[in-house]
Coordinates of C-alpha atoms in Angstrom, one line a residue:
Chain A
X201 CA 17.8 1.5 -0.6
X202 CA 14.9 -1.4 -1.6
X203 CA 13.9 -1.4 -4.9
X204 CA 10.5 -3.3 -5.6
X205 CA 10.4 -3.6 -9.6
X206 CA 7.7 -4.2 -11.9
X207 CA 8.9 -5.8 -15.4
X208 CA 6.0 -3.5 -16.9
X209 CA 4.4 -0.8 -16.2
X210 CA 2.0 -0.3 -19.1
X211 CA 0.4 -3.6 -20.5
X212 CA -2.8 -4.4 -23.3
X213 CA -4.4 -7.9 -23.3
X214 CA -6.9 -8.9 -25.2
X215 CA -9.7 -11.0 -22.9
X216 CA -9.5 -14.4 -22.5
X217 CA -5.3 -13.9 -23.0
X218 CA -3.3 -14.8 -20.2
X219 CA -1.2 -12.4 -18.2
X220 CA 1.8 -12.7 -15.9
X221 CA 3.3 -9.8 -14.1
X222 CA 6.7 -10.0 -12.5
X223 CA 8.0 -8.5 -9.5
X224 CA 11.4 -8.8 -8.2
X225 CA 12.5 -7.1 -5.1
X226 CA 16.0 -6.9 -3.7
X227 CA 16.3 -6.6 -0.4
X228 CA 15.7 -10.3 0.6
X229 CA 12.6 -10.3 2.4
X230 CA 10.6 -12.6 3.5
X231 CA 6.9 -11.6 2.2
X232 CA 5.5 -10.2 -0.8
X233 CA 1.9 -9.2 -2.0
X234 CA 0.3 -8.7 -4.9
X235 CA -2.6 -5.6 -4.7
X236 CA -4.8 -4.0 -7.4
X237 CA -5.9 -0.4 -7.4
X238 CA -9.3 1.1 -8.6
X239 CA -10.5 4.6 -8.4
X240 CA -12.9 5.0 -5.2
X241 CA -11.6 1.7 -3.8
X242 CA -8.3 2.0 -2.2
X243 CA -6.0 -0.8 -2.7
X244 CA -7.3 -4.4 -2.2
X245 CA -4.8 -7.2 -1.5
X246 CA -5.3 -9.8 -4.1
X247 CA -2.3 -12.5 -2.4
X248 CA 0.2 -12.6 -0.2
X249 CA 3.9 -14.8 0.0
X250 CA 5.5 -15.2 3.1
X251 CA 7.7 -17.5 2.1
X252 CA 9.1 -19.3 -0.9
X253 CA 6.1 -21.7 -2.6
X254 CA 4.1 -20.4 0.5
X255 CA 1.3 -18.5 -0.1
X256 CA -1.9 -16.9 1.1
X257 CA -5.5 -15.5 -1.0
X258 CA -5.6 -12.0 0.2
X259 CA -9.5 -10.4 0.0
X260 CA -10.0 -10.4 -4.2
X261 CA -7.9 -13.7 -5.2
X262 CA -10.6 -14.9 -8.2
X263 CA -9.3 -14.6 -11.3
X264 CA -5.9 -14.7 -10.1
X265 CA -2.8 -17.0 -9.0
X266 CA 0.5 -16.8 -8.1
X267 CA 3.8 -17.9 -8.5
X268 CA 6.9 -17.7 -5.6
X269 CA 9.3 -20.1 -6.2
X270 CA 12.3 -17.7 -6.3
X271 CA 12.4 -15.5 -2.7
X272 CA 13.6 -12.3 -4.9
X273 CA 10.2 -12.8 -7.0
X274 CA 6.5 -13.4 -7.1
X275 CA 4.7 -13.3 -9.9
X276 CA 1.0 -12.5 -10.9
X277 CA -0.9 -14.6 -13.5
X278 CA -4.5 -14.4 -15.1
X279 CA -5.3 -17.2 -16.2
X280 CA -7.6 -15.9 -18.4
X281 CA -8.1 -12.1 -18.6
X282 CA -11.3 -10.3 -18.4
X283 CA -12.4 -6.8 -18.8
X284 CA -13.0 -5.8 -15.5
X285 CA -9.4 -7.2 -14.5
X286 CA -8.6 -3.9 -16.3
X287 CA -6.3 -2.1 -13.0
X288 CA -3.3 -0.5 -11.6
X289 CA -1.1 -4.1 -10.0
X290 CA 0.8 -3.0 -7.2
X291 CA 3.6 -5.3 -5.9
X292 CA 4.9 -5.0 -2.4
X293 CA 7.5 -6.7 -0.1
X294 CA 8.1 -6.9 3.7
X295 CA 10.3 -7.4 6.1
X296 CA 9.9 -9.4 9.6
X297 CA 10.4 -6.8 11.3
X298 CA 8.0 -4.2 13.9
X299 CA 7.4 -2.0 11.2
X300 CA 6.4 -4.2 9.0
X301 CA 7.3 -1.6 6.5
X302 CA 5.8 -2.1 2.8
X303 CA 7.7 -1.6 -0.2
X304 CA 5.9 -0.9 -2.9
X305 CA 6.8 -1.3 -7.3
X306 CA 6.0 1.6 -9.3
X307 CA 2.8 -0.3 -10.2
X308 CA 1.7 -2.2 -13.8
X309 CA -1.7 -0.2 -15.5
X310 CA -3.1 -3.2 -17.2
X311 CA -5.8 -2.3 -19.8
X312 CA -8.0 -5.6 -20.8
X313 CA -9.7 -4.8 -24.0
Chain B
X162 CA -9.0 -5.9 11.7
X163 CA -9.8 -2.5 12.9
X164 CA -11.6 -0.6 10.1
X165 CA -10.6 3.4 9.7
X166 CA -12.4 6.2 8.0
X167 CA -10.7 9.6 6.5
X168 CA -11.5 12.4 4.7
X169 CA -11.6 12.0 1.5
X170 CA -9.7 15.0 0.8
X171 CA -8.4 18.0 2.1
X172 CA -6.9 21.5 0.6
X173 CA -4.0 23.7 1.7
X174 CA -2.2 26.0 0.8
X175 CA 1.9 25.9 0.6
X176 CA 3.6 26.7 3.4
X177 CA 0.6 25.5 6.0
X178 CA 0.9 22.6 8.5
X179 CA -1.7 20.2 7.2
X180 CA -3.4 18.0 10.2
X181 CA -5.5 14.6 8.6
X182 CA -7.4 12.6 11.2
X183 CA -8.3 9.1 10.7
X184 CA -10.6 7.8 13.1
X185 CA -10.2 4.2 13.9
X186 CA -12.7 3.1 16.8
X187 CA -11.6 -0.5 17.1
X188 CA -8.2 -0.9 17.0
X189 CA -7.1 -3.6 19.1
X190 CA -4.0 -3.8 22.0
X191 CA -1.6 -5.7 19.0
X192 CA -2.5 -3.0 16.0
X193 CA 0.1 0.0 15.9
X194 CA -0.8 2.9 13.6
X195 CA 0.8 3.4 9.9
X196 CA 0.5 6.6 7.0
X197 CA 1.7 6.3 3.8
X198 CA 1.5 8.8 1.1
X199 CA 1.1 8.5 -3.2
X200 CA 2.0 10.1 -5.2
X201 CA 0.6 9.7 -9.0
X202 CA 1.5 6.5 -11.6
X203 CA 3.9 5.4 -8.0
X204 CA 3.2 2.8 -5.7
X205 CA 2.6 4.2 -2.0
X206 CA 5.9 5.2 0.4
X207 CA 5.9 4.3 4.1
X208 CA 5.7 7.6 6.5
X209 CA 5.3 7.2 9.3
X210 CA 4.5 4.5 12.0
X211 CA 3.0 5.2 16.2
X212 CA 1.4 3.2 18.8
X213 CA 0.9 5.9 21.4
X214 CA 1.2 9.5 22.6
X215 CA 3.5 11.3 19.7
X216 CA 6.4 10.0 17.1
X217 CA 8.2 12.3 14.5
X218 CA 10.4 12.2 12.4
X219 CA 12.2 14.7 9.2
X220 CA 8.9 14.3 7.2
X221 CA 5.7 14.2 10.1
X222 CA 4.6 14.1 13.2
X223 CA 1.5 11.3 15.0
X224 CA -0.4 12.2 17.3
X225 CA -2.0 9.8 18.8
X226 CA -4.5 10.0 22.1
X227 CA -4.7 7.9 25.2
X228 CA -7.8 5.8 24.0
X229 CA -5.9 5.5 20.6
X230 CA -9.1 5.5 18.6
X231 CA -8.1 8.3 16.1
X232 CA -4.4 9.4 15.4
X233 CA -4.1 12.7 13.1
X234 CA -1.1 12.7 10.9
X235 CA 0.8 16.5 11.0
X236 CA 2.3 17.7 8.1
X237 CA 4.5 20.7 8.6
X238 CA 4.8 23.8 6.5
X239 CA 3.4 21.7 3.0
X240 CA 5.0 22.8 -0.6
X241 CA 3.1 21.6 -3.6
X242 CA 5.3 18.6 -3.5
X243 CA 3.0 17.3 -1.1
X244 CA 0.1 17.1 -3.4
X245 CA -0.2 13.2 -3.3
X246 CA -3.2 11.0 -1.5
X247 CA -2.6 10.5 2.4
X248 CA -3.2 6.4 4.0
X249 CA -3.9 5.8 7.7
X250 CA -3.3 1.7 8.4
X251 CA -4.0 -0.3 11.7
X252 CA -2.9 -3.5 12.2
X253 CA -0.5 -5.4 14.0
X254 CA 3.3 -5.1 12.8
X255 CA 3.9 -7.7 10.2
X256 CA 0.5 -8.4 9.5
X257 CA -0.5 -9.6 6.2
X258 CA -3.9 -8.2 5.8
X259 CA -3.6 -4.2 6.1
X260 CA -6.9 -2.9 4.9
X261 CA -5.7 0.1 3.1
X262 CA -9.2 2.1 2.4
X263 CA -9.4 5.2 -0.3
X264 CA -7.3 8.0 1.8
X265 CA -7.7 11.2 1.8
X266 CA -6.4 13.2 -1.2
X267 CA -4.4 16.0 0.2
X268 CA -4.0 19.2 -2.9
X269 CA -1.5 22.0 -2.2
X270 CA -2.0 25.6 -3.8
X271 CA 0.4 27.9 -4.6

């Protein structure tokens, strides 16, 4: 079974703090993604990576950066957290096969005070 | 990327068949239709994917008419545990920018 593990289920941070969200997958997938999910807005893509050290902006990259130094790990970084970044963050991975099936982690709920 | 439209919510009772329809008028030739299921406090989970006609697996069936401008996810004999949000996505397999939208919130009652 594919497993995508997000380091923290719940975080509380203060405005201006730097926040790291870590994601690790164990199925040797090339692609990894970060989404945020807010009520009424569905899932919105922040960044994705199709290979080590490669990254592409998604639909809402402002205020975020990412790092992929190893194939299995994809980190989302909030350089200076703001209250409007309070959200559920979901990491996913996929292989370059016909279905493109996304495998998601359980999510990290971030609250910025 | 093709935009999808699906009902915001649906109610059903245990044991009934549930059909959730998704509209995707601008679907491209290379696009597949994929459905995901999401339970509260969990990430979405792949249910089924199809290109045309009908696809069936152990969980659901997917019906796609010839013009492919819509699709219907069919859940046979739902149970309380099928209460979840269901997302319809349209895109080329492996596309990096699949759009999830707001999904359909299905509530199954006893």
